[in-house]
């Protein structure tokens, strides 16, 4: 059974200043997601599901979805602020505009998933090797498997010179994930020191060699059971919080902590690039153009 690619594409793009998930970066105005979907399709994945906001549906179809759907099995689902909320939770969160984070997004797509699946961000470049490794693994497990997976990256390969990044720092033993600690503000300081700033304002130095999560996970559908437990607990504590987010790395750590499954840890040596800040766009365009010139990608990805 071929796995599914699940794409988190409902973000607000507040730091980028626009709908970065459909911003053109290829030679023919392809989006970064075109290249991720192309890599997944050629790495054994059988379907892609995009999670988007309803207010970007028209632009999303025009700028990305319609051409992918001509070449690959594709669909999309909506993540809205009100998705999955009870009437009481809706009342508590009145006035909140943004959705509830990455675990919320994954749960919004549950009905569209009937195979093991990988999860990716819409604004990160992961590299083909990661899709090949994860595609092979997910093709080997069953829907009720408790053996999930992720691909980790070296922190120093995922930093931005344009500003801070949010990364989950991983604890790994014997090629298995033990835990993920969310670091929401990592940036370069003086003399290229890698600094992680905590919510309370305290700071700690990192080496830059830590393994980090880039939200490239692989799950069997069994994981939804634990995601629902995490989501219910999260909403009990945060239904009135205007900015709280239910984060997928935290929910994944809970699978391990509650002994409801294990997460095999794969690694990628690739350098990350992505669309976090406006200044990143030209870097991404240059990197994609380079890969095309080297023959890594064809000049045109899709049959029109």
XYZ file of C-alpha atoms in Angstrom:
304
model
C 0.000 0.000 0.000
C 1.405 3.345 -1.037
C 1.670 6.000 1.689
C 0.035 9.427 1.613
C 1.776 12.790 1.795
C -0.003 15.212 4.140
C 0.973 18.865 3.666
C 0.479 21.521 6.356
C -0.433 24.538 4.229
C -2.890 26.528 6.346
C -0.337 28.824 7.989
C -0.886 32.569 8.154
C 2.630 33.536 6.958
C 2.832 36.435 9.421
C 6.640 36.676 9.358
C 6.773 36.217 5.590
C 4.112 38.823 4.904
C 2.017 36.789 2.471
C 0.739 33.374 1.421
C 4.186 31.832 1.113
C 2.903 28.315 0.426
C 1.835 29.383 -3.077
C 4.575 31.917 -3.851
C 6.399 31.136 -7.104
C 10.097 30.174 -6.833
C 10.685 27.870 -9.841
C 11.754 28.775 -13.372
C 8.120 28.552 -14.462
C 6.677 30.024 -11.275
C 6.357 26.695 -9.500
C 5.886 26.827 -5.739
C 8.157 25.132 -3.232
C 5.359 22.610 -2.714
C 5.535 21.599 -6.374
C 9.013 20.264 -5.764
C 8.109 18.470 -2.515
C 5.121 16.797 -4.162
C 7.223 15.832 -7.181
C 9.851 14.257 -4.914
C 7.193 12.357 -2.950
C 5.489 11.096 -6.119
C 8.826 9.732 -7.334
C 9.610 8.183 -3.939
C 6.676 5.781 -3.723
C 3.900 7.974 -2.369
C 0.485 7.401 -3.918
C -1.472 10.492 -2.927
C -1.096 14.024 -1.560
C -3.527 15.778 0.784
C -3.141 19.513 1.360
C -4.500 21.204 4.479
C -5.428 24.801 3.670
C -7.516 27.719 4.902
C -10.812 28.337 3.143
C -9.902 31.961 2.410
C -6.983 30.924 0.173
C -8.845 28.161 -1.715
C -9.255 30.036 -5.000
C -5.643 31.243 -5.123
C -4.402 27.823 -3.979
C -6.182 26.052 -6.812
C -5.003 28.551 -9.390
C -1.400 28.778 -8.219
C -0.719 25.124 -7.297
C -3.405 22.502 -6.866
C -4.968 22.250 -10.300
C -1.692 21.453 -12.067
C -0.641 18.911 -9.437
C -4.051 17.214 -9.604
C -3.528 16.662 -13.361
C -0.413 14.625 -12.597
C -0.961 13.023 -9.192
C -3.802 11.844 -6.957
C -4.488 14.989 -4.916
C -7.134 16.520 -2.678
C -7.378 19.226 -0.058
C -9.162 19.746 3.240
C -9.778 22.830 5.337
C -8.341 23.834 8.687
C -10.368 26.662 10.192
C -10.339 28.156 13.649
C -13.679 26.502 14.353
C -12.729 23.049 13.021
C -13.291 20.237 15.558
C -14.345 22.645 18.323
C -17.321 22.078 20.587
C -19.889 24.895 20.978
C -18.382 25.702 24.389
C -14.868 25.867 22.958
C -16.089 28.100 20.155
C -17.532 30.478 22.698
C -14.330 30.420 24.772
C -12.176 31.213 21.732
C -14.379 33.925 20.258
C -12.171 36.516 18.590
C -9.333 34.143 17.793
C -8.421 34.273 14.090
C -5.656 31.727 13.576
C -6.073 27.928 13.534
C -4.818 25.861 16.440
C -1.480 24.537 15.219
C -0.048 21.501 13.506
C -1.705 18.723 15.531
C -5.050 20.432 14.931
C -4.217 20.516 11.216
C -3.448 16.800 11.080
C -6.681 15.956 12.883
C -8.620 18.066 10.362
C -7.356 15.704 7.645
C -8.098 12.435 9.449
C -11.031 11.433 7.219
C -8.856 11.843 4.105
C -6.173 9.453 5.399
C -6.509 5.686 4.932
C -2.847 4.634 4.636
C 0.365 5.321 6.558
C 1.269 8.951 5.917
C 4.069 11.479 6.025
C 3.595 15.041 7.294
C 5.508 18.034 5.930
C 5.460 21.813 6.227
C 4.521 23.760 3.123
C 7.391 26.255 3.364
C 10.379 23.960 3.940
C 12.604 22.198 1.416
C 13.407 18.677 2.628
C 15.329 17.042 -0.225
C 14.493 13.884 -2.157
C 16.480 11.530 0.044
C 14.198 12.188 3.010
C 11.100 11.299 0.965
C 12.780 8.147 -0.341
C 13.690 6.940 3.157
C 10.321 7.761 4.668
C 8.362 6.483 1.667
C 10.134 3.130 1.846
C 9.516 2.834 5.579
C 5.849 3.797 5.457
C 5.253 1.324 2.629
C 6.456 -1.447 4.958
C 4.065 -0.856 7.880
C 0.360 -1.531 8.382
C -2.413 0.865 9.345
C -2.483 -0.421 12.924
C 1.284 -0.237 13.431
C 2.607 1.492 16.535
C 6.003 2.007 14.900
C 6.112 5.540 13.523
C 9.053 7.503 12.123
C 10.601 10.896 11.531
C 13.504 12.389 9.595
C 15.774 14.683 11.586
C 18.166 17.360 10.363
C 21.319 18.898 11.804
C 20.351 22.203 13.435
C 23.152 24.121 11.735
C 21.790 23.021 8.346
C 18.369 24.502 9.126
C 19.192 28.012 10.395
C 18.192 31.267 8.723
C 20.366 34.390 8.469
C 17.199 36.455 8.152
C 15.899 35.876 11.676
C 15.039 33.303 14.326
C 13.594 29.845 13.657
C 11.513 27.450 15.714
C 12.919 23.942 16.007
C 12.250 20.848 18.076
C 15.548 19.593 19.509
C 15.561 15.799 19.510
C 16.890 13.324 22.026
C 17.844 10.107 20.206
C 19.093 6.726 21.420
C 19.821 3.659 19.282
C 18.150 5.249 16.246
C 14.910 5.786 18.166
C 13.433 9.126 19.159
C 13.236 9.597 22.933
C 11.765 13.105 23.090
C 11.470 16.464 21.335
C 11.981 19.756 23.177
C 10.418 22.725 21.435
C 12.767 25.713 21.061
C 10.624 28.487 19.650
C 13.345 31.089 19.055
C 16.771 29.967 17.811
C 19.068 32.460 16.127
C 22.669 33.412 15.424
C 24.350 35.676 17.961
C 27.785 37.246 17.995
C 30.553 35.182 16.388
C 27.882 32.869 14.949
C 26.934 31.492 18.330
C 23.697 29.509 18.149
C 21.338 30.851 20.798
C 18.026 29.484 21.970
C 15.852 32.033 23.769
C 13.278 30.672 26.184
C 9.773 32.144 26.664
C 10.887 33.572 30.034
C 13.702 35.497 28.337
C 16.523 33.228 29.480
C 19.042 32.064 26.890
C 21.123 28.975 26.325
C 23.863 28.173 23.853
C 23.486 25.316 21.393
C 26.249 23.709 19.358
C 24.442 23.759 16.025
C 25.069 20.020 15.749
C 21.878 18.960 17.517
C 19.357 16.834 15.674
C 16.139 18.789 15.168
C 12.629 18.172 13.919
C 11.479 19.938 10.754
C 7.963 18.471 11.035
C 8.876 15.626 8.684
C 7.094 12.752 10.376
C 5.731 9.394 9.296
C 2.752 7.827 11.045
C 0.369 4.949 10.711
C -3.301 5.927 11.113
C -3.053 4.414 14.612
C -1.383 7.671 15.692
C -4.687 9.510 15.407
C -5.832 7.857 18.640
C -3.079 9.547 20.640
C -3.444 12.807 18.715
C -7.078 12.973 19.850
C -6.013 12.454 23.478
C -3.417 15.211 23.167
C -5.898 17.550 21.453
C -8.598 17.031 24.089
C -6.143 17.763 26.900
C -4.752 20.760 25.043
C -8.184 22.319 24.589
C -9.112 21.798 28.242
C -6.183 24.044 29.149
C -6.080 26.445 26.194
C -9.552 27.060 24.795
C -9.405 30.683 25.984
C -5.776 31.264 24.960
C -5.552 33.586 21.922
C -2.231 32.277 20.624
C -1.707 28.758 21.999
C -0.905 26.090 19.398
C -1.227 22.322 19.534
C 2.164 21.311 18.149
C 2.785 18.052 16.323
C 6.253 17.443 17.856
C 4.669 17.643 21.318
C 1.918 15.207 20.353
C 4.552 12.887 18.879
C 6.564 13.010 22.099
C 3.378 12.054 23.958
C 3.102 8.856 21.896
C 6.500 7.844 23.268
C 5.939 9.177 26.796
C 2.616 7.363 27.142
C 4.153 4.173 25.704
C 1.556 4.122 22.924
C 4.198 3.620 20.228
C 7.768 4.238 19.145
C 9.303 6.600 16.599
C 12.173 5.395 14.441
C 14.678 8.186 13.816
C 16.062 8.621 10.312
C 18.454 11.401 9.379
C 19.123 13.654 6.412
C 22.422 15.380 5.610
C 20.730 17.942 3.359
C 20.853 21.675 3.933
C 17.454 23.155 4.621
C 16.087 26.174 2.893
C 12.645 27.637 3.219
C 10.272 30.578 3.124
C 10.219 31.956 6.657
C 11.079 35.591 5.898
C 10.693 37.783 2.765
C 14.479 37.806 2.394
C 14.430 34.007 2.027
C 12.567 34.053 -1.289
C 15.569 34.921 -3.469
C 17.720 32.313 -1.717
C 15.076 29.672 -2.418
C 14.793 30.738 -6.068
C 18.596 30.528 -6.435
C 18.775 27.091 -4.799
C 15.991 25.693 -6.988
C 17.579 27.156 -10.134
C 20.875 25.535 -9.148
C 19.271 22.127 -8.702
C 17.617 22.434 -12.111
C 20.907 23.408 -13.757
C 22.550 20.365 -12.151
C 19.826 18.065 -13.504
C 18.381 17.277 -10.083
C 15.000 18.519 -11.329
C 13.715 18.869 -14.899
C 13.072 22.410 -16.079
C 9.339 21.624 -16.080
C 8.077 19.318 -13.354
C 4.563 18.664 -14.582
C 2.641 17.804 -17.709
C 0.339 20.767 -18.285
